[in-house]
């Protein structure tokens, strides 16, 4: 009986692996090289991740009309994190993977207008209307955050903080995982929370 | 007798694409007794709100109850969610309508004939293709009445049917869970033989398990099954327990909470 169970379990694991592989093609994993991409930015430049080797990089999935994104921008907490990070030399890449006609989709002008209105200090705002970078990273919510170290490895992926709320009530008390990962990472310390379940609106592919 | 529901008021609400109501099972509550109250959400076609673990996207629906001193409110019962799939991702939530119910207990010295203010603050995210924020402050008065005179409201049946389909116990299922290379092998036996449908696992802890629901179930005989549930790539550490809801065993859903061995 024990043997039968083991065989059943092993065959089931193989099936499960196939299912997982089909579902999560995202190449992003903690400690592994973050996949390179090349994409147009709202600045008019073409941006590649490889351009930033040697620097800390934050990626923030954005949909300006998602209520959870709105909460983080209306409270000023996202801009404060951007300012804090970019002043330390961190490269902040916001990415919009909303397809044309879907919530949060912007062209370059729309993105620049929004960034100005919100007082956002992102390094570049990447336009990904086909969702290529989004799918490459398995981005599933807005916001969905990734932190990449100077060696080009992903060291954090997940939620912006530990406060999956619809309203701003608890934002100030939240534990900001991106700040924490950057602070610990830059100090050469292990990153305590390297992953967390991202929360927010589904990315509008 | 004044029906409780006649006194329903909505103070402030922003509830796009849905209707939110504070409802009670009975017309009154007797001193020292308990009664079910709840928040009922009726959504427009295609719109959904989220379970306590919203899955790949979303925000957990939150309801905070406010009752006068001396009144008690128990934990909210979350009805079994459904899988909402889009773009290869899976969220856990509710479509059409859902009743979030809870049980309140009146103090023994509650005065018969008095009207007790109760309120519920609700926050949620409601999505179809786009997502919108929702919030509501709902309030009503509950009448304290003589037990013999209490009658069911028009909602009583809905409380009954919601309770009937809440996740059930798996205490006698002989469940065990083992972590083999980040896949949790969950084994057990349904005490009555049931033909397995598409078995789905809704993990309760956000980020602990893969939210994909298409799990291979191996049914060997007489209700014995093995399920393979991948640990989420977003798990911050290997899970030590597997908690959540199973569906696909006949008409009911089941709650599991099993320690994981390595």
Short mmCIF file of C-alpha atoms in Angstrom, two decimals:
data_model
loop_
_atom_site.label_atom_id
_atom_site.label_comp_id
_atom_site.label_asym_id
_atom_site.label_seq_id
_atom_site.Cartn_x
_atom_site.Cartn_y
_atom_site.Cartn_z
CA UNK A 1 0.00 0.00 0.00
CA UNK A 2 2.82 2.35 0.93
CA UNK A 3 4.46 1.72 -2.44
CA UNK A 4 1.22 2.39 -4.29
CA UNK A 5 0.76 5.65 -2.47
CA UNK A 6 4.28 6.72 -3.36
CA UNK A 7 3.78 5.92 -7.03
CA UNK A 8 0.47 7.76 -7.09
CA UNK A 9 2.05 10.70 -5.35
CA UNK A 10 5.01 10.82 -7.74
CA UNK A 11 2.87 10.60 -10.85
CA UNK A 12 0.65 13.27 -9.39
CA UNK A 13 3.66 15.49 -8.73
CA UNK A 14 4.66 15.14 -12.36
CA UNK A 15 1.18 16.19 -13.46
CA UNK A 16 1.23 19.04 -10.99
CA UNK A 17 4.58 20.23 -12.33
CA UNK A 18 3.20 20.37 -15.84
CA UNK A 19 0.18 22.32 -14.65
CA UNK A 20 2.36 24.78 -12.78
CA UNK A 21 4.68 25.18 -15.73
CA UNK A 22 1.78 25.96 -18.04
CA UNK A 23 0.29 28.43 -15.68
CA UNK A 24 3.30 30.33 -14.44
CA UNK A 25 5.73 30.86 -17.27
CA UNK A 26 7.11 33.89 -15.45
CA UNK A 27 10.86 33.60 -15.26
CA UNK A 28 11.11 35.63 -12.10
CA UNK A 29 12.32 33.99 -8.93
CA UNK A 30 14.13 35.23 -5.85
CA UNK A 31 17.91 35.08 -6.27
CA UNK A 32 17.64 34.43 -10.01
CA UNK A 33 18.57 36.93 -12.72
CA UNK A 34 15.65 39.22 -13.53
CA UNK A 35 14.75 38.77 -17.20
CA UNK A 36 15.91 41.52 -19.52
CA UNK A 37 13.47 43.51 -21.63
CA UNK A 38 13.52 46.43 -23.96
CA UNK A 39 10.52 48.75 -24.07
CA UNK A 40 9.50 52.28 -24.97
CA UNK A 41 9.15 54.72 -22.09
CA UNK A 42 6.97 57.81 -21.75
CA UNK A 43 10.20 59.85 -21.88
CA UNK A 44 10.61 58.83 -25.53
CA UNK A 45 13.61 56.64 -24.75
CA UNK A 46 13.88 52.89 -25.20
CA UNK A 47 14.72 51.27 -21.89
CA UNK A 48 16.44 47.96 -21.23
CA UNK A 49 16.87 46.45 -17.82
CA UNK A 50 20.47 45.62 -18.74
CA UNK A 51 21.18 49.39 -18.92
CA UNK A 52 20.97 49.44 -15.13
CA UNK A 53 23.44 46.69 -14.20
CA UNK A 54 25.24 47.80 -11.08
CA UNK A 55 22.23 49.70 -9.74
CA UNK A 56 19.29 48.85 -7.55
CA UNK A 57 16.08 48.77 -9.58
CA UNK A 58 12.45 48.88 -8.44
CA UNK A 59 9.66 47.87 -10.81
CA UNK A 60 6.15 49.04 -10.02
CA UNK A 61 3.15 47.84 -12.04
CA UNK A 62 0.81 50.78 -12.48
CA UNK A 63 -2.78 51.36 -13.55
CA UNK A 64 -3.55 54.98 -12.68
CA UNK A 65 -7.28 54.29 -12.35
CA UNK A 66 -7.09 51.20 -10.15
CA UNK A 67 -8.58 52.15 -6.75
CA UNK A 68 -5.68 50.56 -4.90
CA UNK A 69 -3.14 52.48 -6.98
CA UNK A 70 -5.21 55.62 -6.45
CA UNK A 71 -5.11 54.99 -2.70
CA UNK A 72 -1.30 54.74 -2.69
CA UNK A 73 -0.94 57.90 -4.81
CA UNK A 74 -3.65 60.00 -3.14
CA UNK A 75 -2.10 59.33 0.25
CA UNK A 76 1.30 60.30 -1.18
CA UNK A 77 2.88 57.09 0.08
CA UNK A 78 3.96 55.82 -3.34
CA UNK A 79 5.55 59.15 -4.30
CA UNK A 80 7.30 59.29 -0.90
CA UNK A 81 8.77 55.84 -1.50
CA UNK A 82 9.83 56.84 -5.03
CA UNK A 83 11.51 60.01 -3.76
CA UNK A 84 13.22 58.21 -0.91
CA UNK A 85 14.49 55.49 -3.23
CA UNK A 86 15.59 57.60 -6.20
CA UNK A 87 17.49 59.97 -3.86
CA UNK A 88 19.53 56.93 -2.87
CA UNK A 89 20.33 56.26 -6.52
CA UNK A 90 17.70 53.58 -7.02
CA UNK A 91 16.26 53.33 -10.55
CA UNK A 92 12.45 53.30 -10.35
CA UNK A 93 10.65 51.82 -13.34
CA UNK A 94 6.87 52.07 -13.41
CA UNK A 95 5.25 49.79 -15.96
CA UNK A 96 1.78 50.04 -17.45
CA UNK A 97 0.58 46.76 -19.00
CA UNK A 98 -3.04 47.83 -19.45
CA UNK A 99 -4.14 47.01 -22.99
CA UNK A 100 -5.59 49.78 -25.17
CA UNK A 101 -9.19 50.45 -24.13
CA UNK A 102 -8.74 48.87 -20.72
CA UNK A 103 -8.56 50.48 -17.30
CA UNK A 104 -5.42 52.54 -16.75
CA UNK A 105 -4.12 52.38 -20.33
CA UNK A 106 -2.01 55.41 -21.15
CA UNK A 107 0.10 56.61 -24.05
CA UNK A 108 3.28 58.63 -23.46
CA UNK A 109 1.43 61.94 -23.08
CA UNK A 110 -1.14 60.42 -20.75
CA UNK A 111 1.60 58.91 -18.62
CA UNK A 112 3.60 62.15 -18.41
CA UNK A 113 0.49 64.12 -17.52
CA UNK A 114 -0.37 61.67 -14.74
CA UNK A 115 3.19 61.64 -13.35
CA UNK A 116 3.25 65.44 -13.24
CA UNK A 117 -0.19 65.70 -11.66
CA UNK A 118 0.73 63.16 -8.98
CA UNK A 119 4.20 64.52 -8.31
CA UNK A 120 5.70 61.13 -9.04
CA UNK A 121 9.49 60.93 -9.36
CA UNK A 122 9.87 57.68 -11.27
CA UNK A 123 13.02 57.21 -13.33
CA UNK A 124 11.10 55.89 -16.33
CA UNK A 125 7.48 54.97 -17.06
CA UNK A 126 7.43 51.98 -19.39
CA UNK A 127 4.64 51.53 -21.92
CA UNK A 128 3.76 47.85 -22.24
CA UNK A 129 0.33 47.81 -23.93
CA UNK A 130 0.91 44.31 -25.33
CA UNK A 131 1.64 43.06 -21.82
CA UNK A 132 4.98 41.54 -22.82
CA UNK A 133 6.96 42.69 -19.79
CA UNK A 134 3.95 42.03 -17.59
CA UNK A 135 3.71 38.40 -18.67
CA UNK A 136 7.48 37.96 -18.54
CA UNK A 137 7.41 39.00 -14.88
CA UNK A 138 4.09 37.34 -14.09
CA UNK A 139 2.75 40.71 -12.96
CA UNK A 140 -0.76 40.11 -11.72
CA UNK A 141 -1.84 43.16 -9.74
CA UNK A 142 -1.47 46.91 -9.62
CA UNK A 143 0.57 47.65 -7.73
CA UNK A 144 2.90 44.63 -8.01
CA UNK A 145 6.47 45.35 -6.96
CA UNK A 146 9.86 43.84 -7.81
CA UNK A 147 13.23 44.83 -6.37
CA UNK A 148 16.35 43.93 -8.37
CA UNK A 149 19.86 44.15 -6.92
CA UNK A 150 22.98 45.55 -8.67
CA UNK A 151 23.87 42.01 -9.80
CA UNK A 152 20.57 41.93 -11.72
CA UNK A 153 18.90 39.40 -9.42
CA UNK A 154 15.35 39.66 -8.12
CA UNK A 155 15.50 40.07 -4.34
CA UNK A 156 11.89 41.02 -3.59
CA UNK A 157 8.59 40.42 -5.36
CA UNK A 158 5.07 40.98 -4.16
CA UNK A 159 2.92 43.60 -2.48
CA UNK A 160 3.98 47.18 -1.79
CA UNK A 161 3.15 46.67 1.90
CA UNK A 162 1.35 44.46 4.39
CA UNK A 163 -1.91 46.39 4.22
CA UNK A 164 -4.28 44.98 1.59
CA UNK A 165 -7.02 47.53 2.21
CA UNK A 166 -9.39 49.26 -0.16
CA UNK A 167 -9.24 52.50 1.82
CA UNK A 168 -6.35 54.67 2.98
CA UNK A 169 -7.19 54.29 6.65
CA UNK A 170 -4.23 52.09 7.56
CA UNK A 171 -1.60 53.17 5.05
CA UNK A 172 0.60 55.12 7.45
CA UNK A 173 0.96 52.15 9.78
CA UNK A 174 1.75 49.74 6.96
CA UNK A 175 5.03 47.84 6.72
CA UNK A 176 6.47 48.89 3.35
CA UNK A 177 8.22 45.82 1.96
CA UNK A 178 9.97 47.72 -0.86
CA UNK A 179 11.63 50.23 1.49
CA UNK A 180 12.55 47.39 3.77
CA UNK A 181 14.09 45.28 0.99
CA UNK A 182 16.10 48.24 -0.30
CA UNK A 183 17.26 49.27 3.17
CA UNK A 184 18.38 45.78 4.13
CA UNK A 185 19.76 44.96 0.70
CA UNK A 186 21.85 48.13 0.49
CA UNK A 187 23.21 47.44 3.96
CA UNK A 188 24.28 44.00 2.78
CA UNK A 189 21.82 42.32 5.11
CA UNK A 190 19.51 39.45 4.27
CA UNK A 191 16.05 40.55 3.16
CA UNK A 192 13.65 39.25 5.76
CA UNK A 193 10.51 39.35 3.60
CA UNK A 194 11.57 38.50 0.04
CA UNK A 195 8.07 37.61 -1.18
CA UNK A 196 4.48 38.42 -0.31
CA UNK A 197 1.20 37.99 -2.11
CA UNK A 198 0.65 41.08 -4.25
CA UNK A 199 -2.72 42.77 -3.86
CA UNK A 200 -4.73 45.19 -5.96
CA UNK A 201 -6.59 45.19 -9.24
CA UNK A 202 -5.73 42.45 -11.70
CA UNK A 203 -3.41 43.68 -14.46
CA UNK A 204 -5.68 44.62 -17.38
CA UNK A 205 -3.95 42.61 -20.13
CA UNK B 1 -44.34 44.28 16.42
CA UNK B 2 -42.10 46.51 14.33
CA UNK B 3 -40.12 44.50 11.84
CA UNK B 4 -36.42 45.22 12.21
CA UNK B 5 -35.88 45.58 8.53
CA UNK B 6 -38.39 48.39 8.24
CA UNK B 7 -35.93 50.49 10.22
CA UNK B 8 -33.02 49.88 7.86
CA UNK B 9 -31.11 53.02 6.97
CA UNK B 10 -28.10 53.52 4.83
CA UNK B 11 -26.11 56.48 6.10
CA UNK B 12 -23.38 56.71 3.54
CA UNK B 13 -22.57 54.38 0.74
CA UNK B 14 -20.61 54.23 -2.45
CA UNK B 15 -21.53 50.89 -3.87
CA UNK B 16 -21.03 50.87 -7.64
CA UNK B 17 -22.57 47.95 -9.53
CA UNK B 18 -24.03 46.40 -6.40
CA UNK B 19 -26.62 46.78 -3.69
CA UNK B 20 -25.59 46.34 -0.07
CA UNK B 21 -28.11 45.63 2.70
CA UNK B 22 -27.92 44.99 6.41
CA UNK B 23 -30.39 42.21 7.18
CA UNK B 24 -31.52 40.12 10.13
CA UNK B 25 -32.93 36.62 10.35
CA UNK B 26 -35.63 37.44 12.91
CA UNK B 27 -37.90 40.33 13.73
CA UNK B 28 -36.39 40.70 17.20
CA UNK B 29 -33.89 39.20 19.61
CA UNK B 30 -34.62 37.97 23.13
CA UNK B 31 -32.44 38.92 26.14
CA UNK B 32 -29.52 36.49 26.53
CA UNK B 33 -30.26 34.85 23.17
CA UNK B 34 -28.40 34.92 19.88
CA UNK B 35 -29.53 35.79 16.37
CA UNK B 36 -28.03 35.96 12.94
CA UNK B 37 -27.53 39.22 11.14
CA UNK B 38 -25.66 39.82 7.93
CA UNK B 39 -24.60 42.01 5.07
CA UNK B 40 -26.08 40.98 1.77
CA UNK B 41 -24.42 42.10 -1.45
CA UNK B 42 -26.22 41.83 -4.79
CA UNK B 43 -23.96 42.51 -7.76
CA UNK B 44 -24.59 43.46 -11.37
CA UNK B 45 -23.84 40.74 -13.93
CA UNK B 46 -20.15 40.01 -14.36
CA UNK B 47 -19.02 42.01 -11.31
CA UNK B 48 -17.38 40.35 -8.33
CA UNK B 49 -16.03 41.08 -4.85
CA UNK B 50 -13.42 39.08 -2.95
CA UNK B 51 -12.99 36.33 -0.36
CA UNK B 52 -10.71 36.62 2.69
CA UNK B 53 -7.84 35.47 0.47
CA UNK B 54 -8.56 37.29 -2.77
CA UNK B 55 -6.17 35.06 -4.71
CA UNK B 56 -4.10 36.33 -7.62
CA UNK B 57 -5.64 39.80 -7.46
CA UNK B 58 -8.13 41.76 -5.40
CA UNK B 59 -8.63 42.96 -1.84
CA UNK B 60 -10.33 41.04 0.97
CA UNK B 61 -13.84 42.33 1.66
CA UNK B 62 -13.88 43.87 5.14
CA UNK B 63 -16.86 44.27 7.46
CA UNK B 64 -16.58 45.79 10.92
CA UNK B 65 -19.57 45.50 13.23
CA UNK B 66 -20.42 48.06 15.87
CA UNK B 67 -22.75 47.08 18.68
CA UNK B 68 -23.55 48.69 22.02
CA UNK B 69 -21.67 47.67 25.16
CA UNK B 70 -22.65 44.26 26.43
CA UNK B 71 -23.60 42.93 23.00
CA UNK B 72 -21.34 40.34 21.42
CA UNK B 73 -20.64 39.57 17.79
CA UNK B 74 -19.00 36.36 16.59
CA UNK B 75 -16.57 35.96 13.70
CA UNK B 76 -18.05 36.41 10.29
CA UNK B 77 -18.81 33.24 8.33
CA UNK B 78 -17.31 33.38 4.87
CA UNK B 79 -19.37 31.48 2.32
CA UNK B 80 -17.40 29.22 -0.01
CA UNK B 81 -15.92 31.41 -2.73
CA UNK B 82 -15.80 30.71 -6.42
CA UNK B 83 -12.85 30.91 -8.76
CA UNK B 84 -12.79 33.93 -11.02
CA UNK B 85 -10.33 33.45 -13.84
CA UNK B 86 -8.91 36.07 -16.20
CA UNK B 87 -5.72 36.32 -18.24
CA UNK B 88 -4.34 33.11 -16.79
CA UNK B 89 -4.76 34.31 -13.21
CA UNK B 90 -7.24 33.08 -10.62
CA UNK B 91 -8.97 35.18 -7.99
CA UNK B 92 -11.30 33.99 -5.24
CA UNK B 93 -14.59 35.79 -4.70
CA UNK B 94 -18.30 36.09 -5.21
CA UNK B 95 -20.54 36.93 -8.13
CA UNK B 96 -24.28 37.66 -8.30
CA UNK B 97 -25.09 37.68 -4.58
CA UNK B 98 -23.52 36.75 -1.28
CA UNK B 99 -24.55 36.92 2.38
CA UNK B 100 -21.82 37.56 4.94
CA UNK B 101 -23.43 36.51 8.17
CA UNK B 102 -22.50 36.65 11.78
CA UNK B 103 -24.15 35.82 15.09
CA UNK B 104 -24.83 38.39 17.77
CA UNK B 105 -25.67 37.72 21.40
CA UNK B 106 -27.89 40.02 23.44
CA UNK B 107 -26.94 40.66 27.07
CA UNK B 108 -29.19 38.99 29.64
CA UNK B 109 -30.28 42.36 30.94
CA UNK B 110 -31.32 43.74 27.54
CA UNK B 111 -34.63 45.54 27.99
CA UNK B 112 -37.62 44.09 26.20
CA UNK B 113 -39.12 46.66 23.89
CA UNK B 114 -35.89 48.59 23.42
CA UNK B 115 -34.37 49.27 19.99
CA UNK B 116 -30.66 48.59 19.79
CA UNK B 117 -28.55 50.43 17.21
CA UNK B 118 -26.22 48.20 15.24
CA UNK B 119 -24.03 49.17 12.35
CA UNK B 120 -21.62 47.64 9.90
CA UNK B 121 -18.80 49.41 8.09
CA UNK B 122 -17.92 47.69 4.87
CA UNK B 123 -15.01 48.20 2.48
CA UNK B 124 -14.43 46.29 -0.70
CA UNK B 125 -13.09 46.26 -4.20
CA UNK B 126 -15.54 45.37 -6.96
CA UNK B 127 -14.23 44.35 -10.38
CA UNK B 128 -15.43 43.23 -13.77
CA UNK B 129 -12.85 44.26 -16.29
CA UNK B 130 -12.18 47.46 -14.38
CA UNK B 131 -12.08 47.72 -10.61
CA UNK B 132 -13.91 50.25 -8.47
CA UNK B 133 -13.75 50.95 -4.74
CA UNK B 134 -16.81 50.33 -2.61
CA UNK B 135 -17.70 51.31 0.90
CA UNK B 136 -20.84 51.44 2.96
CA UNK B 137 -21.83 52.38 6.47
CA UNK B 138 -24.98 50.46 7.20
CA UNK B 139 -27.08 50.81 10.29
CA UNK B 140 -30.32 49.57 11.70
CA UNK B 141 -32.08 48.98 14.99
CA UNK B 142 -32.65 45.55 16.44
CA UNK B 143 -35.70 45.17 18.59
CA UNK B 144 -35.34 43.34 21.87
CA UNK B 145 -38.43 41.21 22.21
CA UNK B 146 -40.04 38.39 24.09
CA UNK B 147 -38.81 35.04 22.73
CA UNK B 148 -42.36 33.79 22.14
CA UNK B 149 -43.18 36.69 19.84
CA UNK B 150 -40.12 36.56 17.58
CA UNK B 151 -40.81 35.72 13.95
CA UNK B 152 -38.59 35.03 11.00
CA UNK B 153 -38.11 37.88 8.53
CA UNK B 154 -38.33 37.43 4.77
CA UNK B 155 -34.56 36.85 4.84
CA UNK B 156 -34.70 33.84 7.17
CA UNK B 157 -34.62 31.34 4.32
CA UNK B 158 -31.54 32.94 2.86
CA UNK B 159 -29.76 32.71 6.22
CA UNK B 160 -30.71 29.02 6.35
CA UNK B 161 -29.50 28.20 2.86
CA UNK B 162 -26.28 30.18 3.34
CA UNK B 163 -25.62 28.29 6.57
CA UNK B 164 -26.35 24.97 4.87
CA UNK B 165 -23.63 25.55 2.29
CA UNK B 166 -20.95 26.95 4.58
CA UNK B 167 -17.79 24.81 4.50
CA UNK B 168 -18.20 21.69 6.64
CA UNK B 169 -15.87 19.90 9.02
CA UNK B 170 -13.32 17.33 7.84
CA UNK B 171 -12.58 16.04 11.33
CA UNK B 172 -13.16 12.40 10.29
CA UNK B 173 -11.38 12.54 6.93
CA UNK B 174 -7.98 11.28 8.14
CA UNK B 175 -6.27 14.13 6.38
CA UNK B 176 -2.51 14.30 6.10
CA UNK B 177 -0.25 16.68 4.23
CA UNK B 178 3.34 16.27 3.16
CA UNK B 179 5.68 18.76 1.50
CA UNK B 180 7.58 17.14 -1.37
CA UNK B 181 9.72 19.65 -3.26
CA UNK B 182 7.29 22.49 -2.61
CA UNK B 183 4.23 20.52 -3.62
CA UNK B 184 1.87 19.70 -0.79
CA UNK B 185 0.53 16.20 -1.12
CA UNK B 186 -2.82 16.27 0.67
CA UNK B 187 -4.38 12.87 1.27
CA UNK B 188 -7.58 11.81 2.93
CA UNK B 189 -10.80 9.92 2.67
CA UNK B 190 -14.30 11.30 2.44
CA UNK B 191 -16.30 9.28 4.98
CA UNK B 192 -19.09 8.65 2.49
CA UNK B 193 -18.13 7.45 -0.93
CA UNK B 194 -18.44 10.35 -3.33
CA UNK B 195 -17.59 10.61 -6.96
CA UNK B 196 -14.94 13.29 -7.17
CA UNK B 197 -15.84 16.21 -9.35
CA UNK B 198 -13.24 18.79 -10.25
CA UNK B 199 -11.67 19.19 -6.83
CA UNK B 200 -10.69 22.75 -6.03
CA UNK B 201 -8.67 24.09 -3.13
CA UNK B 202 -9.11 27.63 -1.93
CA UNK B 203 -6.14 28.44 0.32
CA UNK B 204 -6.92 30.71 3.23
CA UNK B 205 -3.49 32.21 3.86
CA UNK B 206 -2.70 34.80 1.19
CA UNK B 207 0.43 33.91 -0.72
CA UNK B 208 0.93 30.48 0.85
CA UNK B 209 -0.29 28.26 -1.99
CA UNK B 210 -0.60 28.54 -5.70
CA UNK B 211 -4.04 29.92 -6.44
CA UNK B 212 -4.45 27.76 -9.52
CA UNK B 213 -7.44 25.53 -8.96
CA UNK B 214 -6.99 22.91 -11.61
CA UNK B 215 -5.51 20.37 -9.30
CA UNK B 216 -5.01 16.81 -10.31
CA UNK B 217 -6.98 14.67 -7.88
CA UNK B 218 -6.14 11.03 -7.72
CA UNK B 219 -9.15 9.08 -6.60
CA UNK B 220 -8.17 5.53 -5.81
CA UNK B 221 -11.17 3.94 -4.20
CA UNK B 222 -14.03 4.57 -1.84
CA UNK B 223 -13.56 8.31 -1.53
CA UNK B 224 -9.79 8.13 -0.95
CA UNK B 225 -8.05 10.99 -2.66
CA UNK B 226 -4.70 12.66 -3.08
CA UNK B 227 -4.35 16.28 -4.10
CA UNK B 228 -1.20 18.06 -5.17
CA UNK B 229 -1.15 21.68 -4.17
CA UNK B 230 1.91 23.71 -5.18
CA UNK B 231 3.41 26.15 -2.69
CA UNK B 232 3.11 29.68 -4.09
CA UNK B 233 6.23 31.34 -5.48
CA UNK B 234 5.07 34.22 -3.26
CA UNK B 235 5.24 32.19 -0.04
CA UNK B 236 7.68 33.94 2.30
CA UNK B 237 8.52 30.66 4.05
CA UNK B 238 7.51 27.03 3.63
CA UNK B 239 4.00 26.60 5.02
CA UNK B 240 3.62 24.55 8.19
CA UNK B 241 -0.15 24.07 7.89
CA UNK B 242 -2.51 23.88 4.99
CA UNK B 243 -5.74 25.75 5.65
CA UNK B 244 -8.61 26.47 3.33
CA UNK B 245 -11.71 25.14 1.64
CA UNK B 246 -12.13 22.13 -0.65
CA UNK B 247 -14.91 21.80 -3.19
CA UNK B 248 -15.72 19.03 -5.65
CA UNK B 249 -16.92 16.42 -3.16
CA UNK B 250 -20.61 16.40 -3.96
CA UNK B 251 -22.73 19.45 -3.23
CA UNK B 252 -20.94 20.62 -0.10
CA UNK B 253 -17.63 22.30 0.54
CA UNK B 254 -15.24 21.40 3.33
CA UNK B 255 -12.86 23.24 5.59
CA UNK B 256 -9.36 21.86 6.10
CA UNK B 257 -6.62 22.78 8.57
CA UNK B 258 -3.86 20.20 8.50
CA UNK B 259 -0.23 20.28 9.68
CA UNK B 260 2.34 19.69 6.94
CA UNK B 261 5.14 17.20 7.45
CA UNK B 262 8.38 17.37 5.50
#
